[in-house]
Amino acid sequence: MTRPTRAFIDISALRHNFQQVRKAAPGRKILAVVKADAYGHGAARVAPALDDRADAFAVARIEEAEALRSLGITKPVLLLGGVCGHEELVAAAKYDLDLVVHHESQIVTLERASLHKPVRVWLKVDTGMHRLGFAPGQVAGMWERLENCKTVATTIRLMTHLARADERDDPGTKDQIACFSSIDKASEVQTSLANSAGVLAWPESHGDWVRPGIMLYGISPFSDGSGESEGLRPVMTFTSRLIAVNRLRKGDSIGYGGTWTCPEDMPVGVVAVGYADGYPRHAPSGTPVLVNDARTQLIGRVSMDLLSVDLRSQPTARPGDPVILWGRGLPAEEVAARVGSIAYELVSRIAPRVAMAVIDEDAGQEPVLSPSTGESR
Ligand SMILES: *Cc1c(COP(=O)(O)O)cnc(C)c1O
């Protein structure tokens, strides 16, 4: 038997979520963020499915940008961290990438290079996140240096990143937007400020280009929210199967360390998924899991290839029955909250050994979520 653990990627949900970005930020250009292999969903599936509608794509690493080009993506691709050194600059120029410039060393690299064709750059301003970017007072000087670089295309753009847009009432976001607006160039050139939370909660941050990531995948960027309440549909459904059902006795303890003890005689299911598949090892007993589409709970420690579930509510469950770890019917946000993480981390950590299967209802395909269907990756 092949391993029954599979992640279904719902392309119709992805397109629906893209449409929700359009609705929230009408008339703005959309840079679809597909870094980290499209947040674990597979950039090779996600980018081609959005290529006819996204205005551009954004990735973190040059290898990811190369991969998009080798898939035949011809839309602009923005390298969010920019380049590190001359070699990367030459490669970026070869692949016709847009570059974020956030540090003076990158300007030095541009000043010293000679390229066949100038590259487009986005100057990044640090308006309060204090991670990447120039202080507002440095912008004019850096701008001038970039304008004088033969390797830089003339339409320099201006961007910043919001640190707390996911906290709907936090005054920090207003301060960041005000700081950005106070930069002279901000009213003259194309701008970009908004991540998913900016798209959904801060219309004044929309600028010319919005940069949604997580919401494309159907996940809410807000710590207290759900994708569904934002009109989003989950793209990834992480599934497996029961491979054993055991009748245990009151007092029996489950798994490594015996951290959970049966309070009564009860059926316990063993699911063919573990931390080597990307299910979080620190998920505590009580974390929700769906068996046959009904809610039950994880019990005991997650091991490398297996985890156990409470089947008291499902006395007829049998080996082979389908299990959903997150996705349809069980938001990744809810699992993440139980684990003390965020859904961004859960989905982007899906392990390479997990087979992926595409669902596309727009293409007339049935929305089956059986772990035995679909192609593997
Ligand atoms: C990852 C990233 C985004 C997308 O953020 P989400 O919260 O996933 O929407 C936007 N801009 C930058 C600079 C990023 O690194």
Short mmCIF file of C-alpha atoms and ligand atoms in Angstrom, two decimals:
data_model
loop_
_atom_site.label_atom_id
_atom_site.label_comp_id
_atom_site.label_asym_id
_atom_site.label_seq_id
_atom_site.Cartn_x
_atom_site.Cartn_y
_atom_site.Cartn_z
CA MET A 1 0.00 0.00 0.00
CA THR A 2 1.29 3.50 -0.78
CA ARG A 3 1.36 5.86 2.16
CA PRO A 4 -2.13 7.26 2.54
CA THR A 5 -1.01 10.71 3.62
CA ARG A 6 -1.91 13.34 1.08
CA ALA A 7 -2.44 17.08 0.73
CA PHE A 8 -5.22 18.12 -1.63
CA ILE A 9 -4.73 21.48 -3.30
CA ASP A 10 -8.01 23.07 -4.36
CA ILE A 11 -7.27 25.27 -7.35
CA SER A 12 -10.86 26.54 -7.60
CA ALA A 13 -10.58 27.76 -3.98
CA LEU A 14 -7.28 29.48 -4.86
CA ARG A 15 -8.91 31.35 -7.73
CA HIS A 16 -11.87 32.25 -5.52
CA ASN A 17 -9.51 33.68 -2.89
CA PHE A 18 -7.69 35.69 -5.55
CA GLN A 19 -11.06 37.17 -6.50
CA GLN A 20 -11.56 38.12 -2.83
CA VAL A 21 -8.31 40.12 -3.02
CA ARG A 22 -9.72 41.95 -6.05
CA LYS A 23 -12.92 42.67 -4.15
CA ALA A 24 -11.07 43.98 -1.11
CA ALA A 25 -8.61 46.09 -3.10
CA PRO A 26 -10.45 47.04 -6.29
CA GLY A 27 -8.37 48.58 -9.04
CA ARG A 28 -5.02 47.80 -7.36
CA LYS A 29 -2.35 45.69 -8.98
CA ILE A 30 -1.83 42.32 -7.30
CA LEU A 31 1.54 40.79 -6.54
CA ALA A 32 0.73 37.20 -5.60
CA VAL A 33 3.19 36.02 -2.93
CA VAL A 34 4.32 32.45 -3.68
CA LYS A 35 7.45 32.24 -1.51
CA ALA A 36 8.26 29.04 0.42
CA ASP A 37 6.87 26.90 -2.39
CA ALA A 38 3.62 28.86 -2.30
CA TYR A 39 3.35 28.47 1.49
CA GLY A 40 3.74 24.71 1.09
CA HIS A 41 1.02 24.44 -1.57
CA GLY A 42 3.47 23.95 -4.46
CA ALA A 43 4.49 26.97 -6.54
CA ALA A 44 4.41 24.73 -9.62
CA ARG A 45 0.66 24.33 -9.10
CA VAL A 46 -0.22 27.73 -7.69
CA ALA A 47 1.65 30.12 -9.99
CA PRO A 48 0.39 28.68 -13.31
CA ALA A 49 -3.18 28.71 -11.90
CA LEU A 50 -2.90 32.46 -11.15
CA ASP A 51 -0.76 33.46 -14.13
CA ASP A 52 -3.74 34.72 -16.15
CA ARG A 53 -4.88 37.03 -13.34
CA ALA A 54 -2.00 38.08 -11.08
CA ASP A 55 -0.08 41.18 -12.19
CA ALA A 56 3.16 39.82 -10.77
CA PHE A 57 4.55 37.23 -8.37
CA ALA A 58 6.79 37.60 -5.33
CA VAL A 59 9.26 35.09 -3.88
CA ALA A 60 11.94 35.21 -1.19
CA ARG A 61 14.85 33.38 -2.84
CA ILE A 62 16.44 33.48 -6.24
CA GLU A 63 16.04 29.70 -6.70
CA GLU A 64 12.29 30.14 -6.31
CA ALA A 65 12.28 32.84 -8.98
CA GLU A 66 14.28 30.62 -11.33
CA ALA A 67 11.76 27.84 -10.76
CA LEU A 68 8.91 30.17 -11.76
CA ARG A 69 10.71 31.13 -14.94
CA SER A 70 11.36 27.49 -15.78
CA LEU A 71 7.61 26.87 -15.42
CA GLY A 72 7.11 29.42 -18.18
CA ILE A 73 5.91 32.28 -15.96
CA THR A 74 6.61 35.51 -17.87
CA LYS A 75 4.91 37.97 -15.50
CA PRO A 76 7.20 40.16 -13.39
CA VAL A 77 8.72 38.28 -10.43
CA LEU A 78 9.82 40.29 -7.40
CA LEU A 79 12.64 39.03 -5.23
CA LEU A 80 11.54 40.16 -1.74
CA GLY A 81 14.97 40.00 -0.14
CA GLY A 82 16.75 41.37 -3.20
CA VAL A 83 20.14 40.02 -4.17
CA CYS A 84 23.17 39.19 -2.07
CA GLY A 85 26.29 39.89 -4.12
CA HIS A 86 27.28 40.20 -7.75
CA GLU A 87 26.62 36.60 -8.73
CA GLU A 88 22.99 36.77 -7.62
CA LEU A 89 22.56 40.10 -9.39
CA VAL A 90 23.75 38.60 -12.66
CA ALA A 91 21.38 35.64 -12.21
CA ALA A 92 18.50 37.98 -11.32
CA ALA A 93 19.15 40.03 -14.46
CA LYS A 94 19.27 36.87 -16.53
CA TYR A 95 15.84 35.86 -15.23
CA ASP A 96 14.51 39.41 -15.61
CA LEU A 97 13.54 39.73 -11.93
CA ASP A 98 12.40 42.80 -10.04
CA LEU A 99 14.58 43.40 -6.98
CA VAL A 100 13.86 44.78 -3.56
CA VAL A 101 16.71 47.03 -2.43
CA HIS A 102 16.75 47.26 1.35
CA HIS A 103 20.44 47.69 2.19
CA GLU A 104 23.27 49.89 1.05
CA SER A 105 25.44 46.87 0.17
CA GLN A 106 22.91 46.04 -2.54
CA ILE A 107 23.28 49.52 -4.00
CA VAL A 108 27.05 49.08 -4.06
CA THR A 109 26.57 45.81 -5.96
CA LEU A 110 24.34 47.61 -8.49
CA GLU A 111 26.81 50.51 -8.81
CA ARG A 112 29.74 48.22 -9.56
CA ALA A 113 27.99 45.89 -12.01
CA SER A 114 27.38 46.17 -15.68
CA LEU A 115 24.32 44.41 -17.07
CA HIS A 116 22.91 43.96 -20.57
CA LYS A 117 19.61 45.41 -19.45
CA PRO A 118 18.80 47.47 -16.35
CA VAL A 119 16.74 45.79 -13.60
CA ARG A 120 13.65 47.21 -11.95
CA VAL A 121 14.10 47.94 -8.25
CA TRP A 122 11.72 48.52 -5.36
CA LEU A 123 13.33 50.63 -2.66
CA LYS A 124 12.26 49.32 0.73
CA VAL A 125 11.65 51.72 3.58
CA ASP A 126 11.63 50.68 7.21
CA THR A 127 8.56 52.46 8.58
CA GLY A 128 8.54 50.62 11.91
CA MET A 129 9.02 46.90 11.48
CA HIS A 130 12.77 47.23 11.97
CA ARG A 131 13.66 44.22 9.91
CA LEU A 132 14.56 45.16 6.33
CA GLY A 133 14.70 48.62 4.79
CA PHE A 134 16.18 52.10 4.89
CA ALA A 135 15.22 54.61 7.55
CA PRO A 136 12.92 57.28 6.09
CA GLY A 137 15.67 59.88 6.38
CA GLN A 138 17.98 57.81 4.15
CA VAL A 139 15.51 57.40 1.31
CA ALA A 140 16.33 60.56 -0.67
CA GLY A 141 20.05 59.81 -0.74
CA MET A 142 19.64 56.16 -1.66
CA TRP A 143 17.09 57.08 -4.29
CA GLU A 144 19.56 59.44 -5.92
CA ARG A 145 22.28 56.79 -5.98
CA LEU A 146 19.89 54.29 -7.57
CA GLU A 147 18.76 56.83 -10.16
CA ASN A 148 22.40 57.30 -11.13
CA CYS A 149 23.01 53.56 -11.55
CA LYS A 150 23.16 52.40 -15.16
CA THR A 151 22.05 48.96 -13.97
CA VAL A 152 18.77 50.31 -12.53
CA ALA A 153 15.66 50.86 -14.65
CA THR A 154 14.23 54.36 -14.28
CA THR A 155 10.88 53.49 -12.79
CA ILE A 156 12.07 52.93 -9.23
CA ARG A 157 9.21 51.95 -6.92
CA LEU A 158 8.74 52.41 -3.19
CA MET A 159 7.61 49.80 -0.69
CA THR A 160 7.37 49.02 3.02
CA HIS A 161 6.15 46.11 5.14
CA LEU A 162 3.57 46.30 7.95
CA ALA A 163 4.49 44.71 11.27
CA ARG A 164 1.11 44.54 12.98
CA ALA A 165 -1.58 44.87 10.33
CA ASP A 166 -3.04 41.61 11.69
CA GLU A 167 -4.04 43.45 14.87
CA ARG A 168 -7.08 45.34 13.62
CA ASP A 169 -6.97 48.20 16.10
CA ASP A 170 -3.25 48.58 16.58
CA PRO A 171 -2.18 52.20 16.16
CA GLY A 172 1.24 51.03 14.91
CA THR A 173 -0.17 50.38 11.44
CA LYS A 174 -1.59 53.91 11.19
CA ASP A 175 1.83 55.23 12.24
CA GLN A 176 3.57 53.11 9.59
CA ILE A 177 1.19 54.30 6.86
CA ALA A 178 1.66 57.93 7.95
CA CYS A 179 5.42 57.51 8.02
CA PHE A 180 5.38 56.04 4.51
CA SER A 181 3.14 58.82 3.17
CA SER A 182 5.47 61.46 4.58
CA ILE A 183 8.25 60.34 2.23
CA ASP A 184 8.35 62.74 -0.74
CA LYS A 185 8.65 60.02 -3.36
CA ALA A 186 5.57 58.18 -2.07
CA SER A 187 3.22 60.53 -3.93
CA GLU A 188 5.23 60.45 -7.15
CA VAL A 189 5.96 56.78 -7.80
CA GLN A 190 4.25 53.39 -7.62
CA THR A 191 3.97 52.11 -4.07
CA SER A 192 3.29 48.89 -2.16
CA LEU A 193 2.57 48.43 1.56
CA ALA A 194 -0.14 45.82 2.10
CA ASN A 195 0.18 42.13 2.99
CA SER A 196 -3.03 40.09 3.39
CA ALA A 197 -3.94 41.81 6.65
CA GLY A 198 -3.41 45.19 4.99
CA VAL A 199 -5.60 44.12 2.08
CA LEU A 200 -8.43 43.07 4.39
CA ALA A 201 -8.25 45.53 7.27
CA TRP A 202 -6.37 48.64 6.14
CA PRO A 203 -7.70 50.11 2.87
CA GLU A 204 -5.48 53.16 3.38
CA SER A 205 -2.48 50.83 2.96
CA HIS A 206 -3.46 49.57 -0.48
CA GLY A 207 -1.17 51.84 -2.52
CA ASP A 208 -0.67 50.85 -6.16
CA TRP A 209 0.30 47.22 -5.56
CA VAL A 210 -1.00 44.86 -2.87
CA ARG A 211 1.07 41.82 -1.83
CA PRO A 212 -1.28 39.11 -0.52
CA GLY A 213 0.17 35.77 0.54
CA ILE A 214 -1.70 33.81 3.18
CA MET A 215 -5.22 34.91 2.12
CA LEU A 216 -4.68 33.42 -1.34
CA TYR A 217 -4.40 30.07 0.42
CA GLY A 218 -7.71 30.63 2.21
CA ILE A 219 -6.23 31.35 5.62
CA SER A 220 -7.02 34.39 7.73
CA PRO A 221 -4.06 36.63 8.56
CA PHE A 222 -5.75 37.69 11.81
CA SER A 223 -4.90 35.92 15.03
CA ASP A 224 -8.55 35.89 16.05
CA GLY A 225 -10.08 35.26 12.62
CA SER A 226 -11.02 32.43 10.33
CA GLY A 227 -10.62 32.34 6.58
CA GLU A 228 -14.31 31.59 6.25
CA SER A 229 -15.36 34.78 8.01
CA GLU A 230 -13.23 36.68 5.48
CA GLY A 231 -15.02 34.94 2.60
CA LEU A 232 -12.03 32.69 1.89
CA ARG A 233 -11.91 28.96 1.15
CA PRO A 234 -9.08 26.69 2.35
CA VAL A 235 -6.82 25.60 -0.50
CA MET A 236 -4.93 22.84 1.31
CA THR A 237 -6.65 19.85 2.91
CA PHE A 238 -4.17 17.60 4.69
CA THR A 239 -5.50 14.03 4.86
CA SER A 240 -4.55 10.54 5.94
CA ARG A 241 -6.24 7.31 7.04
CA LEU A 242 -6.68 5.20 10.12
CA ILE A 243 -4.32 2.25 9.89
CA ALA A 244 -5.37 0.60 13.17
CA VAL A 245 -8.24 0.72 15.63
CA ASN A 246 -7.48 -0.68 19.08
CA ARG A 247 -9.83 -1.38 21.98
CA LEU A 248 -7.92 -0.18 25.00
CA ARG A 249 -8.67 -0.48 28.69
CA LYS A 250 -9.25 2.13 31.33
CA GLY A 251 -5.80 3.18 32.59
CA ASP A 252 -3.90 2.28 29.40
CA SER A 253 -1.59 5.10 28.36
CA ILE A 254 -0.95 6.12 24.76
CA GLY A 255 2.30 6.53 22.83
CA TYR A 256 5.77 7.76 23.81
CA GLY A 257 5.93 9.00 27.37
CA GLY A 258 2.41 7.70 28.01
CA THR A 259 1.21 11.29 28.30
CA TRP A 260 -2.49 10.46 27.87
CA THR A 261 -4.32 7.79 29.81
CA CYS A 262 -7.64 6.22 28.81
CA PRO A 263 -10.29 7.34 31.34
CA GLU A 264 -12.44 4.32 30.42
CA ASP A 265 -12.41 1.30 28.10
CA MET A 266 -12.40 2.89 24.65
CA PRO A 267 -11.49 2.58 20.97
CA VAL A 268 -8.32 4.41 19.90
CA GLY A 269 -7.42 5.05 16.26
CA VAL A 270 -3.88 5.19 14.87
CA VAL A 271 -3.44 7.58 11.94
CA ALA A 272 -0.68 7.27 9.32
CA VAL A 273 0.70 10.78 9.77
CA GLY A 274 3.39 12.20 12.02
CA TYR A 275 5.88 14.99 12.45
CA ALA A 276 7.97 13.75 9.53
CA ASP A 277 4.97 14.66 7.35
CA GLY A 278 4.84 18.16 8.80
CA TYR A 279 2.18 17.57 11.45
CA PRO A 280 3.43 19.57 14.46
CA ARG A 281 5.05 17.37 17.09
CA HIS A 282 4.04 19.75 19.85
CA ALA A 283 0.32 19.44 19.11
CA PRO A 284 -1.19 18.71 22.54
CA SER A 285 -3.79 16.08 23.38
CA GLY A 286 -7.13 17.66 22.56
CA THR A 287 -6.07 19.12 19.21
CA PRO A 288 -9.02 18.60 16.84
CA VAL A 289 -8.82 15.96 14.09
CA LEU A 290 -11.61 14.85 11.73
CA VAL A 291 -12.30 11.14 11.33
CA ASN A 292 -14.99 10.35 8.74
CA ASP A 293 -15.66 14.11 8.66
CA ALA A 294 -16.59 14.13 12.36
CA ARG A 295 -14.58 15.90 15.01
CA THR A 296 -12.49 13.99 17.45
CA GLN A 297 -9.21 14.72 19.22
CA LEU A 298 -5.54 13.88 19.11
CA ILE A 299 -4.42 11.90 22.19
CA GLY A 300 -0.84 11.29 23.33
CA ARG A 301 2.36 12.46 21.70
CA VAL A 302 2.70 12.82 17.95
CA SER A 303 5.41 10.48 16.70
CA MET A 304 7.42 10.49 13.46
CA ASP A 305 4.96 8.59 11.27
CA LEU A 306 1.92 8.11 13.48
CA LEU A 307 -0.49 9.78 15.82
CA SER A 308 -3.43 8.51 17.90
CA VAL A 309 -7.01 9.72 18.05
CA ASP A 310 -9.88 9.27 20.48
CA LEU A 311 -12.62 7.20 18.79
CA ARG A 312 -15.18 7.20 21.60
CA SER A 313 -17.50 9.28 19.42
CA GLN A 314 -16.93 6.87 16.48
CA PRO A 315 -17.33 3.34 17.76
CA THR A 316 -17.73 1.95 14.21
CA ALA A 317 -14.57 3.54 12.76
CA ARG A 318 -12.31 1.04 10.97
CA PRO A 319 -8.82 0.94 9.50
CA GLY A 320 -8.89 2.69 6.13
CA ASP A 321 -11.33 5.39 7.24
CA PRO A 322 -10.40 8.93 6.11
CA VAL A 323 -8.83 11.47 8.43
CA ILE A 324 -8.48 15.24 7.92
CA LEU A 325 -5.72 17.00 9.86
CA TRP A 326 -6.66 20.46 8.56
CA GLY A 327 -8.40 22.07 5.61
CA ARG A 328 -12.03 21.48 4.62
CA GLY A 329 -14.15 21.23 7.73
CA LEU A 330 -11.24 21.93 10.07
CA PRO A 331 -9.50 25.30 9.61
CA ALA A 332 -5.70 25.22 9.85
CA GLU A 333 -6.10 28.40 11.95
CA GLU A 334 -7.92 26.41 14.64
CA VAL A 335 -5.29 23.65 14.72
CA ALA A 336 -2.51 26.26 14.78
CA ALA A 337 -4.09 28.04 17.75
CA ARG A 338 -4.12 24.77 19.70
CA VAL A 339 -0.49 24.14 18.85
CA GLY A 340 0.65 27.66 19.80
CA SER A 341 1.62 28.44 16.22
CA ILE A 342 0.10 30.11 13.19
CA ALA A 343 -1.42 28.49 10.13
CA TYR A 344 1.37 30.02 8.00
CA GLU A 345 3.81 27.68 9.73
CA LEU A 346 1.60 24.58 9.52
CA VAL A 347 1.00 24.78 5.77
CA SER A 348 4.51 25.85 4.82
CA ARG A 349 6.00 22.95 6.77
CA ILE A 350 4.21 20.17 4.91
CA ALA A 351 7.01 17.68 4.23
CA PRO A 352 8.20 16.81 0.73
CA ARG A 353 7.24 13.17 1.26
CA VAL A 354 3.54 14.09 1.46
CA ALA A 355 1.92 13.37 -1.91
CA MET A 356 -0.03 16.28 -3.38
CA ALA A 357 -3.17 16.00 -5.45
CA VAL A 358 -4.95 18.79 -7.27
CA ILE A 359 -8.69 19.42 -7.10
CA ASP A 360 -10.13 21.78 -9.69
CA GLU A 361 -13.91 22.07 -9.62
CA ASP A 362 -13.77 24.81 -12.27
CA ALA A 363 -12.39 22.18 -14.62
CA GLY A 364 -15.40 19.97 -13.87
CA GLN A 365 -13.53 17.73 -11.48
CA GLU A 366 -15.44 16.22 -8.58
CA PRO A 367 -14.42 17.54 -5.16
CA VAL A 368 -13.38 14.14 -3.82
CA LEU A 369 -11.04 14.15 -0.88
CA SER A 370 -10.29 10.46 -0.71
CA PRO A 371 -6.70 9.85 0.29
CA SER A 372 -6.44 7.24 -2.46
CA THR A 373 -7.26 9.52 -5.39
CA GLY A 374 -5.20 12.03 -7.32
CA GLU A 375 -1.65 12.09 -8.59
CA SER A 376 1.36 12.17 -6.34
CA ARG A 377 4.15 14.66 -6.52
C1 LIG B 1 5.43 37.22 2.99
C2 LIG B 1 5.29 38.64 2.62
C3 LIG B 1 4.05 39.17 2.21
C4 LIG B 1 2.77 38.37 2.28
O1 LIG B 1 2.31 38.33 3.62
P1 LIG B 1 0.94 37.61 4.04
O2 LIG B 1 0.78 37.92 5.46
O3 LIG B 1 1.17 36.16 3.79
O4 LIG B 1 -0.11 38.16 3.15
C5 LIG B 1 4.03 40.48 1.75
N1 LIG B 1 5.14 41.23 1.72
C6 LIG B 1 6.34 40.76 2.13
C7 LIG B 1 7.52 41.65 2.10
C8 LIG B 1 6.44 39.47 2.61
O5 LIG B 1 7.63 39.01 3.03
#
